[in-house]
Short mmCIF file of C-alpha atoms in Angstrom, two decimals:
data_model
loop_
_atom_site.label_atom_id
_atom_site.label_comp_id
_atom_site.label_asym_id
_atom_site.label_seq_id
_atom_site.Cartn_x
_atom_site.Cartn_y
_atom_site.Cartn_z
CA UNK A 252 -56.61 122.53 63.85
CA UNK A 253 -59.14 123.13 60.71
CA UNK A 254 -55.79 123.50 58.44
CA UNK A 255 -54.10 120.70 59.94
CA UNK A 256 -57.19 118.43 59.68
CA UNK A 257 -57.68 119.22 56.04
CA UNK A 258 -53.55 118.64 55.40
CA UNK A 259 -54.08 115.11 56.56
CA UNK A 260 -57.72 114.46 55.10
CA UNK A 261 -58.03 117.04 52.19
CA UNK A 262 -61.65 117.90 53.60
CA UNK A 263 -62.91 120.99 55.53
CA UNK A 264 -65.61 120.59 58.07
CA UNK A 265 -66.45 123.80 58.17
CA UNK A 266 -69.42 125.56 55.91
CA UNK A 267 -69.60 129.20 56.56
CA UNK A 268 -68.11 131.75 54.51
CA UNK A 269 -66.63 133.45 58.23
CA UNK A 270 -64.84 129.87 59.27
CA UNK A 271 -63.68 129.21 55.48
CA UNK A 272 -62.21 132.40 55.05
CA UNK A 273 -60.03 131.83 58.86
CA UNK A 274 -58.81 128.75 57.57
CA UNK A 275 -57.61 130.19 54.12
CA UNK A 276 -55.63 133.16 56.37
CA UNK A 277 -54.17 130.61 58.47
CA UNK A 278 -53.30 128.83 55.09
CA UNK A 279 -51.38 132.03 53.75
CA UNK A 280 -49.38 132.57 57.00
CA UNK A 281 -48.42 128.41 56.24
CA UNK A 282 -48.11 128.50 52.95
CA UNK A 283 -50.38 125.10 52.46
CA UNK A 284 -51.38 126.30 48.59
CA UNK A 285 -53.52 123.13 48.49
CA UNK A 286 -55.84 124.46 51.16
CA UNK A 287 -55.71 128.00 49.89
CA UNK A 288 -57.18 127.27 46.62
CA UNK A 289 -59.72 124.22 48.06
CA UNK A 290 -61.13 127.23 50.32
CA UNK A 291 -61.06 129.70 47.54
CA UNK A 292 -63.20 127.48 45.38
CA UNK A 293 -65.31 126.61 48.33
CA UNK A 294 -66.19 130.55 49.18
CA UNK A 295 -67.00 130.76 45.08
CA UNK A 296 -69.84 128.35 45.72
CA UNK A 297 -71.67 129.58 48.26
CA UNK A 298 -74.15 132.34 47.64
CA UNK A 299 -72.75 135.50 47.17
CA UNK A 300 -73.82 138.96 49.23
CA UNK A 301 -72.88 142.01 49.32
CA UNK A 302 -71.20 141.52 52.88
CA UNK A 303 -69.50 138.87 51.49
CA UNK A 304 -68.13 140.52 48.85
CA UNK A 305 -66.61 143.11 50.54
CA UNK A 306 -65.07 140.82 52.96
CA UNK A 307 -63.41 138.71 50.09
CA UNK A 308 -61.74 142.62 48.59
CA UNK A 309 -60.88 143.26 52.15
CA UNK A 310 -58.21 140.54 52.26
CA UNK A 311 -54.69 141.47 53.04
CA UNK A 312 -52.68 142.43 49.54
CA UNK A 313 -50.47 139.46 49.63
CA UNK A 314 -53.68 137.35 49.77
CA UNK A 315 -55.22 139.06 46.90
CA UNK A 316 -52.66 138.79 44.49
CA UNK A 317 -52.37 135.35 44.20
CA UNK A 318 -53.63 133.57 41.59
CA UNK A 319 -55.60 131.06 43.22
CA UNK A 320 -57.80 133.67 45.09
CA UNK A 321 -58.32 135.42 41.74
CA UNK A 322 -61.40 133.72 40.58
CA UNK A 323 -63.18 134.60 44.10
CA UNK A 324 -62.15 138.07 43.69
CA UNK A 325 -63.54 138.62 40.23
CA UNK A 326 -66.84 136.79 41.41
CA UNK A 327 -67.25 139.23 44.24
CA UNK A 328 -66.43 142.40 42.25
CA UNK A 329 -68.68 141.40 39.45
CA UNK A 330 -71.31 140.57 42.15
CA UNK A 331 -71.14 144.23 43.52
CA UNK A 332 -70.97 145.58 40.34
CA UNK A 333 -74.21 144.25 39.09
CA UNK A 334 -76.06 144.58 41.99
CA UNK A 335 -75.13 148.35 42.30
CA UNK A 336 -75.49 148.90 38.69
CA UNK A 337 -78.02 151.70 38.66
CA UNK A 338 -75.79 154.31 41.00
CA UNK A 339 -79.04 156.64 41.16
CA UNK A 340 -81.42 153.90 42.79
CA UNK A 341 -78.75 152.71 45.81
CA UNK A 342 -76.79 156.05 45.85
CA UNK A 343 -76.95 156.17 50.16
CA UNK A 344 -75.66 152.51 50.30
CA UNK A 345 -73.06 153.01 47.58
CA UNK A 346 -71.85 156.49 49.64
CA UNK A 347 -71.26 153.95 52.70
CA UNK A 348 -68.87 151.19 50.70
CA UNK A 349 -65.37 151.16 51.27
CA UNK A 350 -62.75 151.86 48.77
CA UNK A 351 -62.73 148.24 47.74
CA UNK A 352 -66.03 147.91 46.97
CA UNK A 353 -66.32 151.22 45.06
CA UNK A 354 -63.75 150.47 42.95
CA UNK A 355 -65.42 147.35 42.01
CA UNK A 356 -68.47 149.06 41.07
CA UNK A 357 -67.01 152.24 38.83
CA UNK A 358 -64.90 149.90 37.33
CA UNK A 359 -67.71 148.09 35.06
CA UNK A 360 -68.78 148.65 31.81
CA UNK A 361 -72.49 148.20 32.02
CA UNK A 362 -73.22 150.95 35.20
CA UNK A 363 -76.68 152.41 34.08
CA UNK A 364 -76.63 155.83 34.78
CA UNK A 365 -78.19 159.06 33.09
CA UNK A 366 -74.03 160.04 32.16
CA UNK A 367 -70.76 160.14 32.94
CA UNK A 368 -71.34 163.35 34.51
CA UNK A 369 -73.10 161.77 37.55
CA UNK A 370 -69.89 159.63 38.33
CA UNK A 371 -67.78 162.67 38.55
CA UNK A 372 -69.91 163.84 41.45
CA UNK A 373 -70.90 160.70 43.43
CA UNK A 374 -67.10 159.94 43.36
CA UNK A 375 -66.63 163.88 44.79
CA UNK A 376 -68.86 163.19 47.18
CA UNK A 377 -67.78 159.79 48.39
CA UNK A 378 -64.38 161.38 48.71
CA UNK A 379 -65.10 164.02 50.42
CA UNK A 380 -67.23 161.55 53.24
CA UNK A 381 -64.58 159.25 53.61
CA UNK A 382 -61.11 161.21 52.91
CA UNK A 383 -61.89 164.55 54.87
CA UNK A 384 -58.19 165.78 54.39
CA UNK A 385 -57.71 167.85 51.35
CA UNK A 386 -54.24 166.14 50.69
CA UNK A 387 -55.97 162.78 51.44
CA UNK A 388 -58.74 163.47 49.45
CA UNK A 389 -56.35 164.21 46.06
CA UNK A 390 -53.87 161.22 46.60
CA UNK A 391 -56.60 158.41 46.04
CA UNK A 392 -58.21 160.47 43.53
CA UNK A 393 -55.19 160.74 41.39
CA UNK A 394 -53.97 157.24 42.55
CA UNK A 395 -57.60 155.14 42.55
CA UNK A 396 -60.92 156.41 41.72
CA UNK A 397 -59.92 159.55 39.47
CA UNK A 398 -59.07 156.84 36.96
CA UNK A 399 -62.29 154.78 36.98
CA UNK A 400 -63.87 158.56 35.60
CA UNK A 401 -64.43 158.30 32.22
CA UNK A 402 -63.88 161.93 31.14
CA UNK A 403 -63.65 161.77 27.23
CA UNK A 404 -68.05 160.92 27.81
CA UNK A 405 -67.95 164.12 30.69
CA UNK A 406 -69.91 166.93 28.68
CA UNK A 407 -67.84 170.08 28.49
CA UNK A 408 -69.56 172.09 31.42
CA UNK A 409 -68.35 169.31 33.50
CA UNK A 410 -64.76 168.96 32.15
CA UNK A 411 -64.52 172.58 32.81
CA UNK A 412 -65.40 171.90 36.71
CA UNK A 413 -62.69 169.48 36.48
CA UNK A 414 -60.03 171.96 35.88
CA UNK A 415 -60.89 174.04 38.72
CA UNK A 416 -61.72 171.61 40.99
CA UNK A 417 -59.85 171.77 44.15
CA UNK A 418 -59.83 168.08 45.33
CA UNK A 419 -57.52 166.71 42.09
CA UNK A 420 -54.23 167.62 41.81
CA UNK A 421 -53.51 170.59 39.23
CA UNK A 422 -51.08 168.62 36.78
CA UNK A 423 -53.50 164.95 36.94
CA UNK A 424 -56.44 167.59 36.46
CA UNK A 425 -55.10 169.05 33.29
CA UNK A 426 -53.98 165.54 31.78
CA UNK A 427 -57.35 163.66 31.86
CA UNK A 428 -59.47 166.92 30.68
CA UNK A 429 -56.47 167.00 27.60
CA UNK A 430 -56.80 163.47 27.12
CA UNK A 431 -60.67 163.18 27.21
CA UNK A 432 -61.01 166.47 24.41
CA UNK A 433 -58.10 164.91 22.09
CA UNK A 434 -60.49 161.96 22.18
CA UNK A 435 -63.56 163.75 21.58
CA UNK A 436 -61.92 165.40 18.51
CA UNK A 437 -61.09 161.81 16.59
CA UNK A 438 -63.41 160.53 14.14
CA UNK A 439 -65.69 158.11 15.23
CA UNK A 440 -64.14 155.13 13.35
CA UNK A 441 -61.12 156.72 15.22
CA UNK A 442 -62.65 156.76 18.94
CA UNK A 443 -64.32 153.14 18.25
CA UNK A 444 -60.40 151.85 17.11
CA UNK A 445 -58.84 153.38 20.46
CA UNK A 446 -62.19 152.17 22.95
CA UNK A 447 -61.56 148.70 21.30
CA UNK A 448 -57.41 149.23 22.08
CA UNK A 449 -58.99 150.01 25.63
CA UNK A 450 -61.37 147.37 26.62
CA UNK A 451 -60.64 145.03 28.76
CA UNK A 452 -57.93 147.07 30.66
CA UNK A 453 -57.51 147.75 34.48
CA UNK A 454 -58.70 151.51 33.41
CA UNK A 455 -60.84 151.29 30.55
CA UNK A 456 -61.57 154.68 30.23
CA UNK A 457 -62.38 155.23 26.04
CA UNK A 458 -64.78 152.64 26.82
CA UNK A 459 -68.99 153.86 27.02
CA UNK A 460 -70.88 152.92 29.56
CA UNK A 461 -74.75 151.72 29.50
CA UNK A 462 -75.32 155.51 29.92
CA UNK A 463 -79.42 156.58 30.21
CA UNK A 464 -78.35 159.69 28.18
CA UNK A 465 -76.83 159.20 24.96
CA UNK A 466 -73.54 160.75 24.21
CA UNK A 467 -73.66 163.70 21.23
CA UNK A 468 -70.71 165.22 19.45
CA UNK A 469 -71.09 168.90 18.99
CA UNK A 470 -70.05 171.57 17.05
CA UNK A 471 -70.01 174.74 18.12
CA UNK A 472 -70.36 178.41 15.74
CA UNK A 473 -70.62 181.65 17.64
CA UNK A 474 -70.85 183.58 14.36
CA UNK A 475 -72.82 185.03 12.18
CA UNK A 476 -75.22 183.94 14.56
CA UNK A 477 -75.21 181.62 17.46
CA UNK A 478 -74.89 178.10 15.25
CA UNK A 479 -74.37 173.96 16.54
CA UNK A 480 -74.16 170.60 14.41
CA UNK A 481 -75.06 167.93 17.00
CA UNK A 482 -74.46 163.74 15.60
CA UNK A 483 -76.09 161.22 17.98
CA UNK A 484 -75.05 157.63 16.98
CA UNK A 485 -77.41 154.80 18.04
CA UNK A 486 -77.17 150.93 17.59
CA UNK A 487 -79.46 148.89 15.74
CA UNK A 488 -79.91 146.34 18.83
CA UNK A 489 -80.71 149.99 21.27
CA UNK A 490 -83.29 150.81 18.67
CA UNK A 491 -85.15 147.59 18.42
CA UNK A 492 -85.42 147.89 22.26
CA UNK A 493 -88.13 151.20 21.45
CA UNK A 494 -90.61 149.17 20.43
CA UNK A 495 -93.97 149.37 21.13
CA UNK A 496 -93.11 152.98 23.01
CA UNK A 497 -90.27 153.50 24.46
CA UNK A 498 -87.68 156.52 23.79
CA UNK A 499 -83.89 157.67 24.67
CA UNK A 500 -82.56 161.22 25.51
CA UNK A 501 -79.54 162.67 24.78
CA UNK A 502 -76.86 164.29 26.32
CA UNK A 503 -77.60 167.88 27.13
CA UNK A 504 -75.87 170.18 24.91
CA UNK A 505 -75.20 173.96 24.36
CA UNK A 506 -76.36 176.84 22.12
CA UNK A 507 -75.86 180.29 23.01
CA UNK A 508 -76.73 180.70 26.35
CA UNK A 509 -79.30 177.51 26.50
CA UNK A 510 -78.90 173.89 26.97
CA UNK A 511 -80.91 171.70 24.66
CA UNK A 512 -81.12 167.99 24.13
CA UNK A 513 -82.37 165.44 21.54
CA UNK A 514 -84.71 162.37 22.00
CA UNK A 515 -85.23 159.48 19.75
CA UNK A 516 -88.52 157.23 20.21
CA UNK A 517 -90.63 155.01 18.87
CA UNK A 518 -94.35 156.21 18.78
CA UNK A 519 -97.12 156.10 16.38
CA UNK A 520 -97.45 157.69 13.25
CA UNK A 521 -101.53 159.25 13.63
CA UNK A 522 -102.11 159.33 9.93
CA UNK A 523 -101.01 155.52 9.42
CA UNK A 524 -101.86 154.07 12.62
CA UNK A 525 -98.72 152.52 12.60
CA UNK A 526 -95.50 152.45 14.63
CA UNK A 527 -92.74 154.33 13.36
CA UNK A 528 -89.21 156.22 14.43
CA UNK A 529 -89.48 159.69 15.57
CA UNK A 530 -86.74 162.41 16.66
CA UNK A 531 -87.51 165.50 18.61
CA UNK A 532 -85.39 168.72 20.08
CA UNK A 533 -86.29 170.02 23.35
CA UNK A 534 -84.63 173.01 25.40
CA UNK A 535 -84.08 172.70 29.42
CA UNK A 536 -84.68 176.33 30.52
CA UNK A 537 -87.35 177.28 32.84
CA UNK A 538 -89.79 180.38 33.58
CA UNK A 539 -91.13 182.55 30.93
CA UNK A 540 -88.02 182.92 28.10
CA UNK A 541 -88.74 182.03 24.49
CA UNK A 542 -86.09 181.45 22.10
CA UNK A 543 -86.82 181.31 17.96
CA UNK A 544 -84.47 178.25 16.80
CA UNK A 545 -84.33 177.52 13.31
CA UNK A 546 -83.76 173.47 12.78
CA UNK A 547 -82.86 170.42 10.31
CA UNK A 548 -82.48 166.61 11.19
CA UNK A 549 -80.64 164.66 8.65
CA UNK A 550 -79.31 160.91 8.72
CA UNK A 551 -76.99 158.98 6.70
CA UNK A 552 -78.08 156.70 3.73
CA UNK A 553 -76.63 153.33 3.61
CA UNK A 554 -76.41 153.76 -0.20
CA UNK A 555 -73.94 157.46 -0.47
CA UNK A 556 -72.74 157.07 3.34
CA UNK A 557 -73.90 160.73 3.66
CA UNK A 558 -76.10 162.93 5.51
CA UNK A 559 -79.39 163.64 3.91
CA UNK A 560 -81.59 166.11 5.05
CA UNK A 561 -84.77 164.95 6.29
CA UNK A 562 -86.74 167.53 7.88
CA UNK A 563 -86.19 171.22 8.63
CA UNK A 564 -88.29 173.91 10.28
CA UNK A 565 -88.20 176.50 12.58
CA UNK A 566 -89.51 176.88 15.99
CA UNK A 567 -90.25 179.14 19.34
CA UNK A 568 -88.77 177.28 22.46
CA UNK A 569 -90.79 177.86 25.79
CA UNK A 570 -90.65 176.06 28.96
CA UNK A 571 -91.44 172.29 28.80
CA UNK A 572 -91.93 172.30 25.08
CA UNK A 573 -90.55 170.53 21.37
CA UNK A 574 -90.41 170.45 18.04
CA UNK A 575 -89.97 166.84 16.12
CA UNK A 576 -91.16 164.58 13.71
CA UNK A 577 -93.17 161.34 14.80
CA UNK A 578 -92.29 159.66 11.48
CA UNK A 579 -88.84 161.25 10.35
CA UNK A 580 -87.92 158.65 7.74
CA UNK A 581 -91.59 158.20 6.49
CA UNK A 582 -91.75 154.61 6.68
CA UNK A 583 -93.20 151.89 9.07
CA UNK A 584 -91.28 150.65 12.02
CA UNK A 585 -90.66 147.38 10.36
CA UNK A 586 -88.90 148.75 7.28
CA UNK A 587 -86.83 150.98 9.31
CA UNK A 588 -85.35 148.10 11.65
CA UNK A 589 -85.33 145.42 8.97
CA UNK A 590 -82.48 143.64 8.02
CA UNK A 591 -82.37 145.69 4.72
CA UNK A 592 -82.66 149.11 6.26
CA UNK A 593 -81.24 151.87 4.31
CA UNK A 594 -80.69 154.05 7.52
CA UNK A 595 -78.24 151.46 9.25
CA UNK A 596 -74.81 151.52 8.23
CA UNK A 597 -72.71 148.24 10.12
CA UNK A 598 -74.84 148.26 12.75
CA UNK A 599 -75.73 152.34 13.51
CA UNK A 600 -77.98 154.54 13.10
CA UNK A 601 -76.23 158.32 12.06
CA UNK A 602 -78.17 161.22 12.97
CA UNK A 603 -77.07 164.81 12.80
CA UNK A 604 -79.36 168.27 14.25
CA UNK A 605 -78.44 171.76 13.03
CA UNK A 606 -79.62 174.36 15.26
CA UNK A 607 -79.18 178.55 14.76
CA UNK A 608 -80.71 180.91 16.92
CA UNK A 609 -82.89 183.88 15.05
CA UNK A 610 -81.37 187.23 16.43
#
């Protein structure tokens, strides 16, 4: 009666999203496009929850794929996806969502989480809660959520997982671990052209996330002794966000038999009394093992484009400790984010750590 009233008046009396959404399904099954899109446009105005949401990407297929519903269904999946945008802080309510609604979420750009790492296994585990069957399990990882996984940003202790990981299929396991090391082995100006090629795809998987822990290439030497060149990238705009205090971590990252990570802050230089950038090297190993690393950060000069050494050292690694300069460049804050800058070349910042371990 709702669908036959509006046909003849071009008004709904009806104002909840339950009764809307009844009259656009009878719609569909009539084929009355007119009403379709008036209740489409009238569920896009009222206020969006999470229930909601999920009701609007539980429509039937045919239903979803028409154009006139599109609008709604981008407004709900954005909705999800920035109200679940730190994974960590709602990880229970994000292991109850439905496929729908997951998708949604691992399909944005600005998740916040500390890596891509932590994806991988939260979408394990919400497979293995909701798609018990082994077979099950590997069809909608290979057909659905193993493509929302950015591996190329996986570190390599997790890509390595990957590959032996019984809930993907052998062949889809071995393609996306292929694909994501070909990637890390481009040039940057190489892996910024394809993430561009990328964006704004159904997959977008070349393109980095919002991640809490900053993505490092690395390097590796095993001999003459135990050897890694580590470059950490950072914008200018991610910078300016340090001040007064505030600092970043890298991605952990291997030497010998340790995992070590970077972190870039802004803090205060004691002698000056003024802010400035620092970089420190940490190692994540716990208990009473001490490890003798010898050290250099270096960053590139706007003027020669190339790495220039600016500190170097050497240092004994125990538990819960680092080595680092407060004020690596030697300058105030202000000079080292101003517009003139001569440590920001279009836009980043180009650090590099060399780290060998004394036999």
């Amino acid at each position: 009666m709702d669908l036959l009233n509006f046909m003849y008046s071009n008004t709904l009396s009806r104002t909840t999203s339950a009764a809307v959404l009844d009259v656009l399904m009878a719609a569909d099954k009539f084929e009355v496009m007119s009403c379709i899109r008036y209740c489409s446009r009238m569920l896009g105005l009222m206020p969006m929850t999470c229930e909601s949401a999920l009701l609007y990407l539980d429509l039937p297929s045919n239903i979803l794929t028409l154009d006139a519903i599109q609008p709604l269904v981008d407004t709900a999946k954005l909705f999800l996806a920035t109200h679940y945008r730190d994974i960590t802080k709602f990880a229970d309510e994000l292991l109850n969502l439905p496929l729908a609604g997951i998708e949604a979420v691992l399909s944005s750009d600005d998740l916040q989480m500390p890596s891509e790492d932590v994806v991988f296994e939260f979408v394990l585990k919400w497979a293995r809660i909701h798609y018990p069957k082994i077979e099950d399990r590997k069809d909608v990882l290979e057909a659905r959520l193993g493509r929302l996984i950015r591996f190329p940003y996986m570190s390599s202790r997790k890509l390595k997982k990957v590959l032996t990981c019984n809930d993907f299929h052998p062949d889809f396991a071995s393609n996306v671990v292929l694909e994501a090391l070909f990637y890390k082995a481009e040039t940057p100006y190489r892996q910024r052209s394809l993430a561009a090629q990328d964006a704004g795809t159904t997959y977008s998987r070349l393109v980095e996330r919002a991640y809490k822990l900053r993505h490092v290439k690395v390097v590796e030497f095993a001999l003459p002794r135990p050897r890694c060149v580590v470059y950490l990238d950072l914008k200018k705009e991610e910078c300016a966000q340090f001040f007064p205090n505030a600092r970043i971590y890298s991605q952990a990252f291997p030497l010998g038999e340790q995992w070590f990570f970077l972190s870039a802050r802004c803090n205060m230089d004691q002698q000056n009394a003024s802010h400035c950038f620092g970089l420190f090297l940490a190692v994540q190993f716990k208990g009473s093992v001490s490890l003798h690393v010898d050290y250099e950060f270096a960053a590139r000069s706007k003027s020669t484009e190339e790495y220039i050494s600016r500190c170097k050292g050497d240092y004994t690694f125990t538990a819960g400790k680092a080595v680092g300069y407060r004020n690596l460049f030697g300058i105030p804050w202000t000079a080292f984010i101003a517009d003139d800058s001569h440590f920001f070349i279009k836009g980043l910042l180009h650090l590099r750590a060399e780290l060998t371990i004394r036999q």
